[in-house]
XYZ file of C-alpha atoms in Angstrom:
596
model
C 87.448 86.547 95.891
C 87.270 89.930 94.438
C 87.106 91.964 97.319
C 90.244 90.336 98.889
C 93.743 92.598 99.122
C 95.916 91.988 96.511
C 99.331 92.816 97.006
C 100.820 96.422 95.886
C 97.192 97.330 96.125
C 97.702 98.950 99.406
C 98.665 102.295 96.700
C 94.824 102.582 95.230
C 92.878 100.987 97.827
C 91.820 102.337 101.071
C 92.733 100.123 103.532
C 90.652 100.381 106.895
C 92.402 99.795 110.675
C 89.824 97.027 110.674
C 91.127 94.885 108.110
C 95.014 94.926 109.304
C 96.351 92.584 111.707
C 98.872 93.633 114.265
C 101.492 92.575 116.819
C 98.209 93.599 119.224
C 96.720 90.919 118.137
C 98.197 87.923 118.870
C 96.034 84.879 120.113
C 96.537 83.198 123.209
C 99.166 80.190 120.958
C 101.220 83.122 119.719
C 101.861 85.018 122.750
C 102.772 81.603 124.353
C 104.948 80.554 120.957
C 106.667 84.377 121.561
C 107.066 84.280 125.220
C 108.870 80.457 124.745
C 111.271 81.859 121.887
C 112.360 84.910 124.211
C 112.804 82.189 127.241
C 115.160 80.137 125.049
C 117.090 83.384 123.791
C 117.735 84.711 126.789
C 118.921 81.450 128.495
C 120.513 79.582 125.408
C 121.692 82.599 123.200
C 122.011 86.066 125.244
C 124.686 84.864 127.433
C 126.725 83.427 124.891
C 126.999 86.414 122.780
C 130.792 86.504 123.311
C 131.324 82.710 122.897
C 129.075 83.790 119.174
C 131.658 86.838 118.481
C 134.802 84.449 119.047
C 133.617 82.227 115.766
C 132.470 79.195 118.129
C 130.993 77.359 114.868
C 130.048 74.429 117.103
C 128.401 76.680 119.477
C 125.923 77.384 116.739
C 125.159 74.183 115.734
C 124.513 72.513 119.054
C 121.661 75.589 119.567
C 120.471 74.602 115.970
C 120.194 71.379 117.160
C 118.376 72.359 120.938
C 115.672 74.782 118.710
C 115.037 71.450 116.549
C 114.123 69.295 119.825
C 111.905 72.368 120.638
C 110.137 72.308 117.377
C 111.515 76.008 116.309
C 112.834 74.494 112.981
C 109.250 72.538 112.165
C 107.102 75.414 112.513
C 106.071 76.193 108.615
C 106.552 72.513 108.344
C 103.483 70.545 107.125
C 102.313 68.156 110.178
C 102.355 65.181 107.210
C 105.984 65.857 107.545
C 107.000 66.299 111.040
C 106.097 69.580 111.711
C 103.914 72.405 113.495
C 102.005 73.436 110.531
C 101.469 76.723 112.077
C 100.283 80.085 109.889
C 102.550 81.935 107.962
C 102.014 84.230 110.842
C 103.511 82.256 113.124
C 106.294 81.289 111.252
C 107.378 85.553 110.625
C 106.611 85.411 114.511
C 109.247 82.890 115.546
C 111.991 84.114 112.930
C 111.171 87.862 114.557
C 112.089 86.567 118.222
C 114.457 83.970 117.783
C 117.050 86.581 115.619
C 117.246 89.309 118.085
C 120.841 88.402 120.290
C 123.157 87.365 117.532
C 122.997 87.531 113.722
C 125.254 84.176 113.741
C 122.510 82.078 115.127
C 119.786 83.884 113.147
C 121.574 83.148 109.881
C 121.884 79.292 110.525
C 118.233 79.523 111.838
C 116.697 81.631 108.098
C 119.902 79.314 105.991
C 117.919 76.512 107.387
C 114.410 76.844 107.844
C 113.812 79.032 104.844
C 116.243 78.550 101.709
C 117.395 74.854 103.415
C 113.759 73.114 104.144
C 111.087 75.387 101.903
C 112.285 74.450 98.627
C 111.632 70.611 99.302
C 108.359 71.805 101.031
C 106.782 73.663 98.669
C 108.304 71.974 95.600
C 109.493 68.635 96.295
C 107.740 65.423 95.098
C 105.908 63.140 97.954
C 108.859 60.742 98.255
C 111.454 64.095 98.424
C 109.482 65.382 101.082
C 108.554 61.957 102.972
C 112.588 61.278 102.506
C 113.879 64.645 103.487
C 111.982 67.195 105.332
C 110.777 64.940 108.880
C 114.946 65.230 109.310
C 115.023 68.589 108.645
C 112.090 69.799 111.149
C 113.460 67.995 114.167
C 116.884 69.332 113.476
C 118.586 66.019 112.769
C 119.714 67.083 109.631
C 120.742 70.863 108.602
C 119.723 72.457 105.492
C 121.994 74.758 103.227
C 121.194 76.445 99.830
C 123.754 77.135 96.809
C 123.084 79.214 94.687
C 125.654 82.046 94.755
C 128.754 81.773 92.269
C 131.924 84.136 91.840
C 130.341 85.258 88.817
C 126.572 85.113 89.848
C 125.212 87.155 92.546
C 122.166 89.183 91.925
C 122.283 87.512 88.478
C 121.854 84.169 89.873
C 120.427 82.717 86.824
C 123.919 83.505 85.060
C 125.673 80.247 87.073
C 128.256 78.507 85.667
C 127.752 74.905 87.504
C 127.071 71.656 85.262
C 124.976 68.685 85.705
C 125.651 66.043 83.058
C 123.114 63.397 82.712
C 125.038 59.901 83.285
C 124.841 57.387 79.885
C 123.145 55.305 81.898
C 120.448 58.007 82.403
C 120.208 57.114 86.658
C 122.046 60.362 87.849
C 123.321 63.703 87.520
C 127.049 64.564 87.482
C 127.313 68.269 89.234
C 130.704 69.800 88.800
C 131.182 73.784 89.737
C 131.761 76.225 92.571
C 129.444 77.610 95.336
C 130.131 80.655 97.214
C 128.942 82.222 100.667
C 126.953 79.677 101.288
C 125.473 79.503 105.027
C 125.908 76.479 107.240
C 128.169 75.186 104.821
C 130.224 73.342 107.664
C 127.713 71.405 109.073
C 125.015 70.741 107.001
C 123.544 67.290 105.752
C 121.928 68.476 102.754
C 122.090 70.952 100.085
C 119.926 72.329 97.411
C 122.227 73.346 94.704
C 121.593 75.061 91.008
C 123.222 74.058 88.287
C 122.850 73.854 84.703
C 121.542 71.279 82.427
C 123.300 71.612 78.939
C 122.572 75.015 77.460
C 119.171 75.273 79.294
C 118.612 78.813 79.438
C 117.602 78.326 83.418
C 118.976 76.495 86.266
C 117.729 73.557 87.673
C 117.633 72.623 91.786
C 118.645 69.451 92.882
C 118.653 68.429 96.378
C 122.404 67.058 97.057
C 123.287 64.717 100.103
C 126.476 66.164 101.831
C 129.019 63.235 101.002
C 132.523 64.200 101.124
C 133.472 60.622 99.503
C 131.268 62.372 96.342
C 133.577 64.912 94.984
C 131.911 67.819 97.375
C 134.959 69.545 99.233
C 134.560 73.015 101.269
C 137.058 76.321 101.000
C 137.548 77.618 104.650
C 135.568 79.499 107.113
C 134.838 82.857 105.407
C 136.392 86.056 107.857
C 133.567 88.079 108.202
C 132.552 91.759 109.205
C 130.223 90.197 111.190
C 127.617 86.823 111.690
C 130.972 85.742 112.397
C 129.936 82.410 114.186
C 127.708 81.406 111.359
C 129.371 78.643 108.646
C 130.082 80.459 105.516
C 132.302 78.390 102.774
C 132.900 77.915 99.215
C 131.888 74.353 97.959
C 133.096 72.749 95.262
C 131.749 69.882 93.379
C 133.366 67.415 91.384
C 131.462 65.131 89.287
C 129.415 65.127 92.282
C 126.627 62.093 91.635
C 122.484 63.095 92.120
C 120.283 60.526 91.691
C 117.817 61.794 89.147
C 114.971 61.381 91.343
C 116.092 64.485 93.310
C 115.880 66.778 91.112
C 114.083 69.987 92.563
C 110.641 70.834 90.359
C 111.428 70.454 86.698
C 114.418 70.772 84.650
C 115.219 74.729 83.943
C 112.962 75.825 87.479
C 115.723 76.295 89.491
C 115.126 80.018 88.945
C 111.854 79.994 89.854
C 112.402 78.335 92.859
C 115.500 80.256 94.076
C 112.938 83.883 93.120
C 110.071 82.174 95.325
C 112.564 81.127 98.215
C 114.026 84.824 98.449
C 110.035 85.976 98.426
C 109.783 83.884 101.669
C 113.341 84.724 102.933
C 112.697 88.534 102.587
C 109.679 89.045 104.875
C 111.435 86.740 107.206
C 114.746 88.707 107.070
C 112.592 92.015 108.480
C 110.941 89.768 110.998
C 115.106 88.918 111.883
C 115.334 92.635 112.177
C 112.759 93.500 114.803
C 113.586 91.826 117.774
C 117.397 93.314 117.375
C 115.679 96.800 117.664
C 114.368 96.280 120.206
C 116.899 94.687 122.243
C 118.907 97.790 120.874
C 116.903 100.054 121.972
C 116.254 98.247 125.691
C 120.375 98.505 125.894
C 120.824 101.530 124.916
C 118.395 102.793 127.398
C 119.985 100.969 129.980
C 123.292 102.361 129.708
C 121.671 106.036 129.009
C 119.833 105.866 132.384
C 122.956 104.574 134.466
C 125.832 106.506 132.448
C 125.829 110.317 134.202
C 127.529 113.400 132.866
C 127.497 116.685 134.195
C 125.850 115.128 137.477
C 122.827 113.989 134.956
C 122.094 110.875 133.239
C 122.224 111.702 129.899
C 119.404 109.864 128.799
C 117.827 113.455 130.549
C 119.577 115.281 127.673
C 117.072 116.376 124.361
C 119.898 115.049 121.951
C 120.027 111.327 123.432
C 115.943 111.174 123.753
C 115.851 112.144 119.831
C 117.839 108.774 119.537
C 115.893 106.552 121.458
C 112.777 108.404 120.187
C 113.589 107.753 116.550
C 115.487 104.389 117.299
C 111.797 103.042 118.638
C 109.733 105.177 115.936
C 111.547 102.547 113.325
C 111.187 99.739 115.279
C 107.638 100.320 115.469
C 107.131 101.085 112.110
C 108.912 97.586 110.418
C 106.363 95.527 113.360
C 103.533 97.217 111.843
C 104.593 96.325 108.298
C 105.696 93.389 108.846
C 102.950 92.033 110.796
C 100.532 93.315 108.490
C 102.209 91.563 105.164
C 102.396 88.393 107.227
C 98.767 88.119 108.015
C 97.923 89.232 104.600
C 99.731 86.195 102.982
C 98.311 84.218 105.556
C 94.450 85.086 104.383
C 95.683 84.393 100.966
C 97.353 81.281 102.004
C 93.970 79.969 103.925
C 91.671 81.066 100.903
C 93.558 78.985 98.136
C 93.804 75.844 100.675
C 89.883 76.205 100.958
C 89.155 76.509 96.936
C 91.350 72.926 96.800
C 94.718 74.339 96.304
C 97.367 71.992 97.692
C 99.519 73.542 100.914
C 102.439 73.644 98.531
C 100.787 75.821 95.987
C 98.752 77.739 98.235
C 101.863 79.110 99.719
C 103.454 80.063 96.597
C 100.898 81.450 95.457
C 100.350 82.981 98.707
C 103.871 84.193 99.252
C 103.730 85.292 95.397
C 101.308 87.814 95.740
C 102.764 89.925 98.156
C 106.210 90.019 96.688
C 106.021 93.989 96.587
C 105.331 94.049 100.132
C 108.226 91.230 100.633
C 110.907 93.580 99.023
C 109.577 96.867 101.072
C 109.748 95.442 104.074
C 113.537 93.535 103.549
C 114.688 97.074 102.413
C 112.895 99.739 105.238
C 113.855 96.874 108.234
C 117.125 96.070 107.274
C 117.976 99.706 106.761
C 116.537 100.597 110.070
C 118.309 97.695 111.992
C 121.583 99.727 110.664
C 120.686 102.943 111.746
C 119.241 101.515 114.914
C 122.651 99.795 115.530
C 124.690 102.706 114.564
C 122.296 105.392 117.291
C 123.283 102.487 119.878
C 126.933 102.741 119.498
C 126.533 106.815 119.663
C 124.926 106.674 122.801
C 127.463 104.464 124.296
C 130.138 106.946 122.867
C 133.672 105.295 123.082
C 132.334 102.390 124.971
C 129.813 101.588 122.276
C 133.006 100.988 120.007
C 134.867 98.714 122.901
C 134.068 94.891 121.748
C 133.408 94.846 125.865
C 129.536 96.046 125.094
C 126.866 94.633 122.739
C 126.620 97.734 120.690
C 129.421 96.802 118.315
C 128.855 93.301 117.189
C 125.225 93.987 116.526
C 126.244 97.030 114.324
C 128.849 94.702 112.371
C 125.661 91.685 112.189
C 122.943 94.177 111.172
C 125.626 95.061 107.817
C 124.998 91.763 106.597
C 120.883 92.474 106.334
C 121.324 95.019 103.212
C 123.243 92.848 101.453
C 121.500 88.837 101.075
C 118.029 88.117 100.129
C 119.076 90.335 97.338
C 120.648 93.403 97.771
C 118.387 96.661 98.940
C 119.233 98.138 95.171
C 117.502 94.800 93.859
C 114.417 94.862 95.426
C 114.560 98.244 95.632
C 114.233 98.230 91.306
C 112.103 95.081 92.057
C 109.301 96.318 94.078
C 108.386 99.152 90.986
C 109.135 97.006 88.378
C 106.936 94.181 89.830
C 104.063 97.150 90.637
C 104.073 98.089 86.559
C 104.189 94.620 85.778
C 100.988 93.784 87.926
C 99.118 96.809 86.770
C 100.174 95.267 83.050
C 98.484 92.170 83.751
C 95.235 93.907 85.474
C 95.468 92.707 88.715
C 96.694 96.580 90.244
C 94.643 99.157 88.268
C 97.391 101.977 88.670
C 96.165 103.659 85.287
C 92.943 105.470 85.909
C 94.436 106.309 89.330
C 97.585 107.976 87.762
C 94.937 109.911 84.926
C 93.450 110.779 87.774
C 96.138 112.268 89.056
C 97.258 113.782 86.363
C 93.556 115.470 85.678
C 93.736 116.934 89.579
C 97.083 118.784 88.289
C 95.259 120.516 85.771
C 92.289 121.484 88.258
C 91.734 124.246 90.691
C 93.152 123.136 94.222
C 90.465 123.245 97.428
C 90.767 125.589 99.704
C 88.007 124.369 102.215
C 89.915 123.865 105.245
C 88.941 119.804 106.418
C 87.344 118.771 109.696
C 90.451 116.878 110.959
C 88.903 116.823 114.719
C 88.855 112.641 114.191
C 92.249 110.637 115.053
C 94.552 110.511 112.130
C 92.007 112.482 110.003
C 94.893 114.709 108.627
C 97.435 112.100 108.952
C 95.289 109.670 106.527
C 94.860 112.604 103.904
C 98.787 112.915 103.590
C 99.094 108.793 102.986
C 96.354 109.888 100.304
C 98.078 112.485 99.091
C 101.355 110.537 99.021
C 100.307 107.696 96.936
C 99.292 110.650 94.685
C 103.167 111.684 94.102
C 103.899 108.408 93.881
C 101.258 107.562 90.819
C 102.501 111.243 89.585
C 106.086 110.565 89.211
C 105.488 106.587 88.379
C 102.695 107.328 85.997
C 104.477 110.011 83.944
C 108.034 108.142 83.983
C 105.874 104.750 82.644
C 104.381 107.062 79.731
C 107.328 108.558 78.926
C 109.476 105.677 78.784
C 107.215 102.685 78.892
C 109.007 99.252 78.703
C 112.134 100.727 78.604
C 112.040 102.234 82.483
C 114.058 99.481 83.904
C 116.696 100.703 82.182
C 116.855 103.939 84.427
C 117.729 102.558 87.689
C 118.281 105.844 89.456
C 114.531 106.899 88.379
C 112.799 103.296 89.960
C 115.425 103.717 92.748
C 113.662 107.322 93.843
C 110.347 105.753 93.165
C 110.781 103.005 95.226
C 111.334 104.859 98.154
C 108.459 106.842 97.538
C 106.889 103.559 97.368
C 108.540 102.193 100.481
C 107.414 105.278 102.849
C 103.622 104.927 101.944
C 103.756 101.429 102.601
C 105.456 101.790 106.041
C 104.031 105.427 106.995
C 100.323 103.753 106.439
C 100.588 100.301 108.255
C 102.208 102.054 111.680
C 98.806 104.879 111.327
C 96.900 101.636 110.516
C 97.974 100.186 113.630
C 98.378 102.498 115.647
C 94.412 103.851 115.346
C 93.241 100.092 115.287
C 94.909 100.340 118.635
C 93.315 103.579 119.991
C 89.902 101.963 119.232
C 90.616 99.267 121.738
C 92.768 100.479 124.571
C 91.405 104.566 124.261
C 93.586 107.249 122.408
C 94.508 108.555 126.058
C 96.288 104.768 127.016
C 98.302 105.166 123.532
C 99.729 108.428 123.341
C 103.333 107.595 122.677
C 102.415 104.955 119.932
C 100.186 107.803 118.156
C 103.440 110.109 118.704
C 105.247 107.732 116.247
C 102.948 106.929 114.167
C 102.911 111.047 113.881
C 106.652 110.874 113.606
C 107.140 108.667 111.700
C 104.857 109.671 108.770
C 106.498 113.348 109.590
C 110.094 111.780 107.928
C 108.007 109.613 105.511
C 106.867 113.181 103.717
C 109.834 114.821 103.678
C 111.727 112.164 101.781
C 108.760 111.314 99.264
C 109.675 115.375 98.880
C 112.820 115.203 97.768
C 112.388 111.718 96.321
C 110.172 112.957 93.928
C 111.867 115.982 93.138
C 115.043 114.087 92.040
C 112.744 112.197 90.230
C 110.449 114.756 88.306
C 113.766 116.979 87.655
C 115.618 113.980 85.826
C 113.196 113.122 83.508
C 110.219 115.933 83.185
C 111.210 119.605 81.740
C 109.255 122.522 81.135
C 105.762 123.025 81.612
C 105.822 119.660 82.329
C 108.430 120.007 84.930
C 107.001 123.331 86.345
C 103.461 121.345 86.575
C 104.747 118.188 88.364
C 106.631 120.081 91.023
C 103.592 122.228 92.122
C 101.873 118.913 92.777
C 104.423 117.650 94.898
C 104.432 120.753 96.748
C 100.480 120.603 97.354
C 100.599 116.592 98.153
C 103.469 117.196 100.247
C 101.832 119.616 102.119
C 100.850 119.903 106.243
C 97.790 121.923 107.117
C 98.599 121.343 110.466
C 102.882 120.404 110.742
C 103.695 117.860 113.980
C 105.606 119.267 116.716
C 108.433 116.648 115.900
C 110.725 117.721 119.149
C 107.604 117.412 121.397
C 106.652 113.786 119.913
C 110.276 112.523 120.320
C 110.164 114.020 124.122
C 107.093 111.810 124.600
C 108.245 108.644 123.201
C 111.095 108.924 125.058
C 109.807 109.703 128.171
C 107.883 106.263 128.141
C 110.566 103.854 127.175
C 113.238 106.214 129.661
C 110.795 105.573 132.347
C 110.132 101.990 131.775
C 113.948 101.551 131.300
C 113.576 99.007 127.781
C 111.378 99.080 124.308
C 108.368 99.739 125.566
C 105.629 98.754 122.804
């Protein structure tokens, strides 16, 4: 067991091309299971995109309904219940290419599959499940979840909502308000949080959608965007739960609503990918058919550095994201095999890589936005016409930054879970960080290094990264110890340092596991942004860890700190960054779509 990857260890261990799995390698079932979900987008979803913009709620659910008689909502559904019981690979697989047309769709599909069924799969009782979760898979019932509150959002253990235990001790009386909850309007069931007493937690409860029992719904929520997805208030009154459906224990609400956004946020980058690249295969269209000056503009430098970079992201979150999946998977498969049940081997699973959960939600929803945004520049004043796809995805990708927790969350999240791990023993960030800190006092090499191998140099600047990164972390720790997550701003610039190196070192990762197969001279554009990519990765662990190292080191100190970011900052050999863009361009320009 010891030699298997923990999660956050990715930022002391080595981690070979071998030992990564990418979108490459996809068996013969999930190439069939991807090719299915892109046959039912395109015919179901695609063409409806303006029926989807024009808040056609029932639109929505009748699609729910025609994935569920496909098996789309059943796939991380145990086969004891109804479902595929396919990998947690699968499952990141299916959210990636069902979300890419319209955010309205994708958000009933997550609401449903992930916060809706999970919970009851990984933490109902037998009866819950045998009651519940066969209705759920086939898409006979819908799932919603209930957690937010006017006055709890990222606090969510803060609600307000009662449940009084009835005299008779049989049920629960709920009585509160819900807000922004997903599929609101047509769900069956809901898992709902509310507070027992003075319990210091919340407890779940799964709640039957009875309007006869005191549960009434605001209106439909006028959004920026997902605008065809249900969002309401609900509000319960004295609403009875038989006490048999209460979620876990009394006062685990919190834990479960924490585990369900671990799931939710590697599947909200997976609903991120497929949107890229349907971006990017639009926006290429229209750049190779609009002309200007007698030229298509997508011949013009400035447009190719868009598409270049739009597809350098998109590439980068599939590497990630792919690679945390498969690593949660191995987890997943190793506890089932040493007796764990499939409920806690998922947890546990899912648990583990909660670091690489929060990177991923933050770098892929961020990139979805930019991604958007490029799209909408290179359709100029048509991009901002309702007439072409470009603007509704921009106003759908907003939504990305803000649920699953909010990109400042996980941003302070994915440190503060790093430090606590390295607390506990199971990330040894310590002697790394002395180590560190003992290379700042020594004499820098100045042997120049054989980089003639693929990547060579590229690899030593992912080294050198995670070196700022245990710098700045490891000094900020000593100097303020328990008391860091009190200085938001100083996690916040960490956690993009932290961010980068995980996303700079899965697309090298995959990108030379590649080149081993298929022959560096068959990948050439994919090794351009891998290059690129890591090119924008350095510069902002630069001035990431400047802000840093300037807001809380001064003096000798200071002066010390900043030389080592300059040195682990440092090209021998800098990237010709307009010559990679030109190259990555000219491949998807010339195959007219997202090419990779």
């Amino acid at each position: 067991m010891s030699d298997i990857i923990r999660g956050g260890q990715f930022l002391v261990k080595e981690t070979k091309c071998e030992d990564i799995f990418t979108p490459e390698d996809f068996n013969e079932e999930q190439v069939m299971m991807r090719d299915s979900v892109i046959e039912f987008v395109d015919k179901e979803i695609w063409p409806n995109k303006e029926r989807f913009e024009k808040k056609d709620y029932a639109l929505t659910e009748d699609i729910m309904r025609k994935a569920g008689e496909l098996g789309y909502l059943s796939v991380a559904v145990p086969a004891a219940y109804g479902g595929m019981e396919m990998g947690f690979v699968n499952t990141v697989l299916v959210c990636d290419y069902i979300s890419g047309a319209t955010g309205s769709f994708s958000t009933a599909f997550g609401a449903h599959t992930g916060i809706g069924t999970m919970p009851i799969t990984l933490y109902g009782t037998e009866e819950q499940k045998q009651k519940y979760v066969p209705k759920l898979a086939s898409g006979e019932w819908f799932g919603a979840y209930c957690l937010t509150e006017p006055g709890a959002g990222s606090d969510a253990n803060s609600g307000k909502t009662k449940a009084v235990l009835s005299e008779d001790g049989t049920h629960y009386k709920i009585t509160g308000g819900k807000m922004w909850i997903s599929n609101a309007g047509f769900c069956n069931l809901m898992i709902v949080f509310a507070r027992i007493e003075d319990d210091k937690n919340i407890t779940g409860f799964i709640v039957e959608n009875d309007p006869s029992n005191g549960i009434s719904m605001g209106d439909e929520e006028h959004k920026l965007g997902i605008r065809s997805s249900s969002t309401r208030q609900v509000f319960f009154n004295e609403t009875k739960v038989p006490v048999e459906n209460m979620l876990a224990g009394r006062g685990e609400g919190f834990k479960i609503a924490m585990n369900a956004l671990n799931v939710g946020r590697i599947k909200l980058a997976a609903a991120c990918l497929e949107a890229q690249r349907r971006t990017v295969t639009g926006a290429v269209h229209y750049a190779n058919e609009r002309v200007q000056f007698k030229t298509p503009i997508s011949s013009f430098g400035a447009i190719q550095a868009k598409i270049a970079e739009m597809a350098t992201n998109a590439y980068a979150g599939e590497s990630a994201t792919y690679r945390a999946a498969a690593d949660i998977e191995n987890r997943i498969n190793i506890r089932v095999s040493e007796g764990n049940s499939h409920q806690e081997a998922e947890l546990k699973g899912v648990e583990e890589f909660a670091i690489e959960c929060s990177i991923l939600k933050v770098a892929v929803s961020e990139d979805v936005q930019a991604c958007t945004d490029e799209g909408i520049q290179i359709f100029g004043g048509m991009g901002f016409s309702e007439d072409a796809p470009m603007e509704s995805a921009w106003r759908d990708a907003r939504i990305a930054r803000i649920y699953e927790g909010t990109n400042e969350i996980n941003r302070m999240l994915s440190v503060g879970m790093l430090v606590k791990k390295a607390m506990k023993g199971h990330v040894d960030l310590l002697g790394p960080a002395m180590a560190v800190a003992e290379e700042l006092m020594g004499i820098p090499s100045f042997d120049v290094p054989d980089y003639s191998e693929l990547f060579a140099e590229e690899k030593e600047m992912i080294a050198k990264l995670k070196k700022v990164f245990l710098m700045v972390a490891g000094a900020a720790v000593q100097k303020y110890g328990a008391e860091l997550e009190s200085h938001q701003q100083l996690l916040m610039a960490a956690a993009d340092i932290l961010i980068e190196i995980y996303m700079a070192e899965s697309t090298i990762l995959r990108t030379e596991k590649l080149a081993k197969k298929e022959g560096e001279d068959k990948v050439q554009e994919q090794i351009a942004m891998a290059k690129l990519y890591l090119y924008h990765a350095v510069d902002i662990v630069n001035q990431k860890g400047k802000e840093g190292i300037v807001s809380f080191a001064e003096g000798d100190e200071q002066r010390m700190m900043l030389m080592g970011l300059k040195r682990f900052t440092k090209y021998t050999n800098m990237p010709n960054v307009v010559a990679l863009r030109e190259k990555i361009a000219a491949k998807i320009i010339n195959e007219n779509k997202y090419a990779f």
